[in-house]
């Protein structure tokens, strides 16, 4: 079962509040100048509140750039609250321009009529913009889940197969691509919802600079963590990889052992994902790809992001270490004296690359320092006394 995308509790709270306002409006219907429009305001509050609650529940499925995401949220709030507010205002003032059918027999002053009419028009445009952005975000989300299908192979007759010369599969590259032996390093990189999205992003950036072919899988909660902890969008992170997949796509190439890779890194790795890998519970593409990596005896690095560790966590890590996985807590090497978050991140990412035998220059490596050597000689002299 795939992980559930994160909901937006603020939108849900707004929806509950607007639903409540609609109910209160219905109880005070007789106090308005136009009771029929007051009934409409009651219904608008209830229906628009329900809309906001539903929108909040599916907000994790709306895949938009940060600016458009904010625009969709605020236009939705203005449209829903405005729908109730201007209907209630028209009911209180008895205006007719906005809804002549409900306002038959009522009419406000010219200024009141213009105010309510302007409010209704602005609300409608805001609603149209919001719904259009939300629909676009849902379509983008669905597109992100669909991996690019490989072109169909040309039909080959039995006669052609018989006539074909023997081929060395190890040196043949499909679709004109270089053979496996001639390829650059190929890694699977997965990001889960544990805190530390910056580590996974920096790892992808460095691997891209080093021309390593990366196949990226983001869990639904990893997407949420990227939005919470970084200024980058999910699309920008996905663009750092050679190819990206939906965590729900268990038919992807990396779910099979026949798809050859040099290893896999889960960075950051949540305790939920770590426990699923330990017991072979391949409920999504991340845990399935890790299961494949273990069974094919390839290098699996789990950047376990949790503190403190319970006995359950330690037991799971112990079993995975015995299976051959590298358990890599993202600890800091203080001897390099990092002064910025970027230096700390580079230090951790550099050590992850070391586990994969990838050459890099991200970290300051330990070596004999004169000051340290002198201190060691002094300690030895003191002990000799």
Short mmCIF file of C-alpha atoms in Angstrom, two decimals:
data_model
loop_
_atom_site.label_atom_id
_atom_site.label_comp_id
_atom_site.label_asym_id
_atom_site.label_seq_id
_atom_site.Cartn_x
_atom_site.Cartn_y
_atom_site.Cartn_z
CA UNK A 1 0.00 0.00 0.00
CA UNK A 2 1.43 3.39 -0.97
CA UNK A 3 2.01 6.08 1.59
CA UNK A 4 -0.78 8.66 1.96
CA UNK A 5 0.12 12.18 0.79
CA UNK A 6 0.12 14.88 3.43
CA UNK A 7 -3.08 16.86 4.01
CA UNK A 8 -3.19 20.60 4.69
CA UNK A 9 -4.65 20.99 8.16
CA UNK A 10 -4.95 24.75 7.81
CA UNK A 11 -7.29 24.40 4.85
CA UNK A 12 -9.26 21.77 6.74
CA UNK A 13 -9.58 24.09 9.75
CA UNK A 14 -10.72 26.93 7.49
CA UNK A 15 -13.29 24.55 6.01
CA UNK A 16 -14.64 23.56 9.42
CA UNK A 17 -14.81 27.22 10.47
CA UNK A 18 -16.65 28.28 7.29
CA UNK A 19 -19.02 25.32 7.64
CA UNK A 20 -19.78 26.52 11.19
CA UNK A 21 -20.36 30.09 9.97
CA UNK A 22 -22.81 28.73 7.40
CA UNK A 23 -24.73 26.90 10.12
CA UNK A 24 -24.88 30.02 12.28
CA UNK A 25 -26.08 32.07 9.30
CA UNK A 26 -28.95 29.63 8.87
CA UNK A 27 -30.05 30.06 12.49
CA UNK A 28 -30.11 33.86 12.09
CA UNK A 29 -31.94 33.87 8.76
CA UNK A 30 -34.91 35.95 9.98
CA UNK A 31 -32.63 38.80 11.07
CA UNK A 32 -31.61 39.63 7.47
CA UNK A 33 -33.39 42.12 5.24
CA UNK A 34 -33.67 39.47 2.50
CA UNK A 35 -34.38 36.06 4.06
CA UNK A 36 -34.17 34.18 0.75
CA UNK A 37 -30.66 35.46 0.15
CA UNK A 38 -29.83 34.71 3.80
CA UNK A 39 -30.81 31.10 3.15
CA UNK A 40 -28.47 31.18 0.15
CA UNK A 41 -25.67 32.55 2.39
CA UNK A 42 -26.29 29.66 4.80
CA UNK A 43 -25.92 27.14 1.98
CA UNK A 44 -22.86 28.91 0.56
CA UNK A 45 -21.12 28.73 3.94
CA UNK A 46 -21.86 25.02 4.34
CA UNK A 47 -20.94 24.05 0.76
CA UNK A 48 -17.80 26.18 0.56
CA UNK A 49 -16.68 24.93 3.95
CA UNK A 50 -17.07 21.37 2.68
CA UNK A 51 -15.07 22.30 -0.42
CA UNK A 52 -12.19 23.62 1.71
CA UNK A 53 -12.16 20.49 3.87
CA UNK A 54 -12.01 18.29 0.77
CA UNK A 55 -9.30 20.48 -0.76
CA UNK A 56 -7.25 20.27 2.41
CA UNK A 57 -7.55 16.48 2.41
CA UNK A 58 -6.17 16.16 -1.15
CA UNK A 59 -3.71 19.08 -0.97
CA UNK A 60 -0.75 16.71 -1.01
CA UNK A 61 -1.83 15.58 -4.48
CA UNK A 62 -1.62 19.14 -5.89
CA UNK A 63 1.83 19.39 -7.50
CA UNK A 64 2.59 23.08 -8.23
CA UNK A 65 5.59 25.43 -8.03
CA UNK A 66 5.74 27.28 -4.71
CA UNK A 67 4.38 30.61 -6.03
CA UNK A 68 1.45 28.98 -7.85
CA UNK A 69 0.76 26.80 -4.83
CA UNK A 70 0.39 29.91 -2.67
CA UNK A 71 -1.78 31.54 -5.33
CA UNK A 72 -4.07 28.50 -5.47
CA UNK A 73 -4.42 28.48 -1.68
CA UNK A 74 -5.19 32.18 -1.26
CA UNK A 75 -7.58 32.41 -4.21
CA UNK A 76 -9.42 29.35 -2.85
CA UNK A 77 -9.72 30.99 0.57
CA UNK A 78 -10.86 34.31 -0.92
CA UNK A 79 -13.32 32.62 -3.25
CA UNK A 80 -14.93 30.46 -0.55
CA UNK A 81 -15.08 33.07 2.20
CA UNK A 82 -16.05 35.74 -0.33
CA UNK A 83 -18.90 33.61 -1.64
CA UNK A 84 -20.45 33.45 1.84
CA UNK A 85 -19.52 37.02 2.81
CA UNK A 86 -20.94 38.85 -0.20
CA UNK A 87 -24.07 36.69 -0.23
CA UNK A 88 -24.59 37.46 3.46
CA UNK A 89 -23.83 41.15 2.84
CA UNK A 90 -26.36 41.26 0.03
CA UNK A 91 -28.92 39.60 2.32
CA UNK A 92 -28.24 42.15 5.06
CA UNK A 93 -28.36 45.20 2.77
CA UNK A 94 -31.16 43.91 0.55
CA UNK A 95 -29.21 44.52 -2.68
CA UNK A 96 -30.48 43.13 -5.98
CA UNK A 97 -27.76 43.63 -8.61
CA UNK A 98 -25.78 40.48 -7.74
CA UNK A 99 -28.73 38.07 -7.77
CA UNK A 100 -32.00 39.57 -9.05
CA UNK A 101 -33.84 36.25 -8.67
CA UNK A 102 -33.21 36.00 -4.92
CA UNK A 103 -33.51 39.77 -4.42
CA UNK A 104 -36.90 40.32 -6.03
CA UNK A 105 -38.61 43.17 -4.17
CA UNK A 106 -35.38 44.39 -2.56
CA UNK A 107 -32.90 47.04 -3.58
CA UNK A 108 -30.06 48.84 -1.80
CA UNK A 109 -28.45 52.21 -2.40
CA UNK A 110 -26.29 52.61 -5.53
CA UNK A 111 -23.14 52.43 -3.42
CA UNK A 112 -24.31 49.25 -1.69
CA UNK A 113 -25.25 47.70 -5.03
CA UNK A 114 -21.80 48.46 -6.51
CA UNK A 115 -20.02 47.12 -3.44
CA UNK A 116 -21.82 43.77 -3.46
CA UNK A 117 -21.61 43.42 -7.24
CA UNK A 118 -17.85 44.12 -7.21
CA UNK A 119 -17.39 41.59 -4.42
CA UNK A 120 -19.25 38.87 -6.31
CA UNK A 121 -17.28 39.48 -9.49
CA UNK A 122 -13.89 39.40 -7.73
CA UNK A 123 -14.90 36.24 -5.86
CA UNK A 124 -15.90 34.46 -9.07
CA UNK A 125 -12.62 35.28 -10.81
CA UNK A 126 -10.65 34.16 -7.75
CA UNK A 127 -12.57 30.89 -7.68
CA UNK A 128 -11.92 30.28 -11.39
CA UNK A 129 -8.18 30.89 -10.95
CA UNK A 130 -8.03 28.64 -7.89
CA UNK A 131 -9.87 25.71 -9.47
CA UNK A 132 -7.82 26.00 -12.67
CA UNK A 133 -4.54 25.90 -10.69
CA UNK A 134 -5.74 22.98 -8.56
CA UNK A 135 -6.76 20.97 -11.62
CA UNK A 136 -3.41 21.70 -13.23
CA UNK A 137 -1.62 20.61 -10.05
CA UNK A 138 -3.55 17.34 -9.98
CA UNK A 139 -2.68 16.66 -13.62
CA UNK A 140 1.01 17.42 -12.93
CA UNK A 141 0.93 15.05 -9.97
CA UNK A 142 -0.50 12.26 -12.10
CA UNK A 143 2.06 12.93 -14.82
CA UNK A 144 4.84 12.71 -12.25
CA UNK A 145 3.67 9.22 -11.32
CA UNK A 146 3.78 7.98 -14.89
CA UNK A 147 7.26 6.97 -15.94
CA UNK A 148 8.31 7.32 -19.52
CA UNK A 149 7.56 4.08 -21.32
CA UNK A 150 10.29 2.51 -23.37
CA UNK A 151 9.65 2.42 -27.11
CA UNK A 152 8.18 -0.87 -28.28
CA UNK A 153 10.62 -3.29 -29.74
CA UNK A 154 10.37 -3.92 -33.46
CA UNK A 155 8.73 -7.18 -34.43
CA UNK A 156 11.20 -9.90 -35.32
CA UNK A 157 10.23 -12.99 -37.26
CA UNK A 158 11.54 -16.49 -36.40
CA UNK A 159 13.44 -16.48 -39.70
CA UNK A 160 15.23 -13.30 -38.69
CA UNK A 161 16.15 -14.85 -35.34
CA UNK A 162 17.57 -17.94 -37.03
CA UNK A 163 19.54 -15.83 -39.47
CA UNK A 164 20.92 -13.52 -36.85
CA UNK A 165 24.53 -13.88 -35.85
CA UNK A 166 25.34 -14.78 -32.25
CA UNK A 167 25.46 -11.72 -30.04
CA UNK A 168 27.40 -11.17 -26.84
CA UNK A 169 24.71 -9.85 -24.50
CA UNK A 170 27.28 -8.35 -22.14
CA UNK A 171 28.62 -6.03 -24.84
CA UNK A 172 25.34 -5.17 -26.56
CA UNK A 173 23.59 -1.95 -25.56
CA UNK A 174 19.80 -1.72 -26.05
CA UNK A 175 18.51 1.01 -28.37
CA UNK A 176 22.02 2.04 -29.35
CA UNK A 177 23.08 2.79 -25.76
CA UNK A 178 26.56 1.83 -24.56
CA UNK A 179 26.95 -1.61 -23.09
CA UNK A 180 26.85 -2.18 -19.35
CA UNK A 181 30.63 -2.50 -19.26
CA UNK A 182 31.00 0.89 -20.98
CA UNK A 183 28.47 2.73 -18.83
CA UNK A 184 29.22 5.25 -16.11
CA UNK A 185 28.25 4.33 -12.56
CA UNK A 186 24.50 3.79 -12.09
CA UNK A 187 22.89 4.29 -8.68
CA UNK A 188 19.39 4.18 -7.25
CA UNK A 189 18.73 7.09 -4.89
CA UNK A 190 15.65 7.15 -2.69
CA UNK A 191 14.38 9.87 -0.35
CA UNK A 192 11.84 9.22 2.40
CA UNK A 193 9.95 11.51 4.77
CA UNK A 194 12.59 11.59 7.50
CA UNK A 195 14.06 15.01 8.22
CA UNK A 196 17.23 15.76 6.27
CA UNK A 197 15.96 16.42 2.74
CA UNK A 198 18.99 18.67 2.19
CA UNK A 199 21.25 15.61 2.43
CA UNK A 200 19.43 13.78 -0.36
CA UNK A 201 19.33 16.89 -2.54
CA UNK A 202 23.03 17.59 -2.09
CA UNK A 203 23.83 13.95 -2.82
CA UNK A 204 21.92 14.20 -6.11
CA UNK A 205 23.71 17.45 -7.00
CA UNK A 206 27.15 15.95 -6.43
CA UNK A 207 26.34 12.73 -8.27
CA UNK A 208 25.12 14.82 -11.20
CA UNK A 209 28.37 16.80 -11.19
CA UNK A 210 30.31 13.52 -11.15
CA UNK A 211 28.21 12.25 -14.10
CA UNK A 212 26.77 9.32 -12.17
CA UNK A 213 23.53 7.97 -13.64
CA UNK A 214 20.95 8.33 -10.86
CA UNK A 215 17.49 6.78 -10.67
CA UNK A 216 15.44 8.69 -8.11
CA UNK A 217 12.42 7.57 -6.08
CA UNK A 218 10.62 10.07 -3.83
CA UNK A 219 8.08 8.89 -1.30
CA UNK A 220 4.98 11.01 -0.80
CA UNK A 221 6.27 12.18 2.56
CA UNK A 222 9.65 12.99 1.03
CA UNK A 223 7.83 15.46 -1.22
CA UNK A 224 6.26 17.05 1.84
CA UNK A 225 9.61 17.22 3.65
CA UNK A 226 11.27 18.88 0.63
CA UNK A 227 8.63 21.61 0.73
CA UNK A 228 8.97 22.05 4.51
CA UNK A 229 12.76 22.01 4.83
CA UNK A 230 14.06 23.53 1.58
CA UNK A 231 13.36 26.31 -0.91
CA UNK A 232 13.42 23.88 -3.83
CA UNK A 233 10.39 22.41 -5.52
CA UNK A 234 9.82 18.72 -6.03
CA UNK A 235 10.20 19.21 -9.78
CA UNK A 236 13.62 20.84 -9.28
CA UNK A 237 14.78 17.94 -7.13
CA UNK A 238 13.44 15.41 -9.62
CA UNK A 239 15.31 17.27 -12.36
CA UNK A 240 18.64 16.51 -10.67
CA UNK A 241 18.28 12.81 -11.47
CA UNK A 242 18.84 10.95 -14.73
CA UNK A 243 15.37 9.49 -14.28
CA UNK A 244 12.72 9.63 -11.55
CA UNK A 245 9.91 7.30 -10.57
CA UNK A 246 6.77 7.30 -8.51
CA UNK A 247 7.05 5.29 -5.30
CA UNK A 248 3.86 3.54 -6.40
CA UNK A 249 5.37 2.30 -9.67
CA UNK A 250 6.31 -1.27 -8.80
CA UNK A 251 6.62 -2.04 -12.51
CA UNK A 252 9.65 0.26 -12.89
CA UNK A 253 12.91 -1.19 -14.15
CA UNK A 254 14.70 -0.76 -10.82
CA UNK A 255 12.18 -3.14 -9.19
CA UNK A 256 13.88 -6.04 -11.00
CA UNK A 257 17.23 -7.64 -10.30
CA UNK A 258 17.85 -7.81 -14.05
CA UNK A 259 18.13 -3.99 -14.05
CA UNK A 260 21.83 -3.70 -13.26
CA UNK A 261 23.02 -1.01 -10.87
CA UNK A 262 26.09 -0.33 -8.75
CA UNK A 263 24.07 0.08 -5.58
CA UNK A 264 21.43 2.11 -3.81
CA UNK A 265 21.33 4.92 -1.26
CA UNK A 266 18.29 5.79 0.84
CA UNK A 267 18.97 9.34 2.04
CA UNK A 268 17.39 10.20 4.36
CA UNK A 269 16.00 6.86 5.51
CA UNK A 270 13.05 6.83 7.91
CA UNK A 271 12.70 4.13 10.54
CA UNK A 272 9.51 2.95 8.82
CA UNK A 273 11.37 2.36 5.56
CA UNK A 274 14.30 0.76 7.38
CA UNK A 275 12.02 -1.69 9.18
CA UNK A 276 10.19 -2.54 5.95
CA UNK A 277 13.52 -3.28 4.22
CA UNK A 278 14.60 -5.45 7.12
CA UNK A 279 11.55 -7.77 6.84
CA UNK A 280 11.34 -7.64 3.02
CA UNK A 281 8.00 -5.79 3.02
CA UNK A 282 8.14 -4.44 -0.54
CA UNK A 283 5.00 -2.31 -0.44
CA UNK A 284 6.46 0.48 -2.62
CA UNK A 285 9.26 1.02 -5.12
CA UNK A 286 11.74 2.21 -2.47
CA UNK A 287 11.51 -0.92 -0.33
CA UNK A 288 11.32 -3.15 -3.41
CA UNK A 289 14.45 -1.61 -4.96
CA UNK A 290 16.27 -2.00 -1.62
CA UNK A 291 15.14 -5.63 -1.42
CA UNK A 292 16.51 -6.19 -4.93
CA UNK A 293 19.79 -4.52 -3.99
CA UNK A 294 20.23 -6.89 -1.04
CA UNK A 295 19.32 -10.05 -2.90
CA UNK A 296 21.67 -9.16 -5.77
CA UNK A 297 24.50 -8.57 -3.27
CA UNK A 298 24.92 -4.93 -4.25
CA UNK A 299 25.90 -2.07 -1.96
CA UNK A 300 22.96 -0.65 0.03
CA UNK A 301 23.56 2.50 2.10
CA UNK A 302 20.82 3.53 4.54
CA UNK A 303 21.27 7.05 5.90
CA UNK A 304 19.24 6.38 9.03
CA UNK A 305 17.91 9.68 10.31
CA UNK A 306 16.59 9.25 13.84
CA UNK A 307 17.63 10.08 17.42
CA UNK A 308 17.53 8.72 20.01
CA UNK A 309 17.32 5.12 18.86
CA UNK A 310 14.96 2.61 20.45
CA UNK A 311 15.72 -1.07 20.90
CA UNK A 312 13.51 -1.78 17.89
CA UNK A 313 15.55 0.61 15.72
CA UNK A 314 18.83 -0.89 16.90
CA UNK A 315 17.64 -4.44 16.32
CA UNK A 316 16.49 -3.60 12.78
CA UNK A 317 19.83 -1.94 12.03
CA UNK A 318 21.73 -4.88 13.47
CA UNK A 319 19.91 -7.36 11.23
CA UNK A 320 20.38 -5.19 8.13
CA UNK A 321 24.09 -4.77 8.86
CA UNK A 322 24.41 -8.56 9.05
CA UNK A 323 22.64 -8.79 5.68
CA UNK A 324 25.31 -6.53 4.15
CA UNK A 325 23.66 -3.12 4.27
CA UNK A 326 25.66 -0.09 5.39
CA UNK A 327 23.91 1.71 8.26
CA UNK A 328 25.05 5.30 7.97
CA UNK A 329 23.86 7.77 10.65
CA UNK A 330 24.58 11.28 9.29
CA UNK A 331 27.02 12.31 12.01
CA UNK A 332 29.33 15.31 11.80
CA UNK A 333 33.15 15.13 11.76
CA UNK A 334 34.10 18.05 13.98
CA UNK A 335 37.83 17.75 13.30
CA UNK A 336 37.15 19.46 9.96
CA UNK A 337 35.77 22.40 11.99
CA UNK A 338 32.65 23.08 9.89
CA UNK A 339 31.27 26.61 10.25
CA UNK A 340 28.18 26.45 8.01
CA UNK A 341 25.30 24.08 7.40
CA UNK A 342 26.62 23.59 3.86
CA UNK A 343 29.96 22.35 5.19
CA UNK A 344 28.20 19.93 7.53
CA UNK A 345 26.04 18.67 4.66
CA UNK A 346 29.07 18.23 2.39
CA UNK A 347 30.86 16.33 5.15
CA UNK A 348 28.02 13.82 5.45
CA UNK A 349 27.51 13.50 1.69
CA UNK A 350 31.24 13.00 1.17
CA UNK A 351 31.31 10.11 3.63
CA UNK A 352 28.27 8.56 1.88
CA UNK A 353 30.18 8.70 -1.41
CA UNK A 354 33.11 6.98 0.29
CA UNK A 355 30.85 4.00 1.02
CA UNK A 356 30.24 3.71 -2.73
CA UNK A 357 33.92 4.07 -3.69
CA UNK A 358 33.25 7.32 -5.55
CA UNK A 359 36.15 9.76 -5.75
CA UNK A 360 35.34 13.32 -4.66
CA UNK A 361 36.82 16.38 -2.95
CA UNK A 362 33.97 17.33 -0.63
CA UNK A 363 35.64 16.68 2.69
CA UNK A 364 38.83 17.41 4.55
CA UNK A 365 40.31 14.01 5.25
CA UNK A 366 42.11 13.11 8.45
CA UNK A 367 45.88 13.01 8.27
CA UNK A 368 48.82 13.34 10.63
CA UNK A 369 48.90 16.93 11.81
CA UNK A 370 52.10 18.31 13.42
CA UNK A 371 50.14 19.73 16.34
CA UNK A 372 48.40 16.41 16.95
CA UNK A 373 51.66 14.48 16.63
CA UNK A 374 53.38 16.81 19.08
CA UNK A 375 50.51 16.40 21.51
CA UNK A 376 50.82 12.64 21.20
CA UNK A 377 54.57 12.78 21.97
CA UNK A 378 53.93 14.94 25.00
CA UNK A 379 51.35 12.46 26.31
CA UNK A 380 53.76 9.58 25.75
CA UNK A 381 56.49 11.48 27.63
CA UNK A 382 54.14 12.16 30.55
CA UNK A 383 53.20 8.50 30.72
CA UNK A 384 56.88 7.50 30.71
CA UNK A 385 57.45 9.58 33.83
#
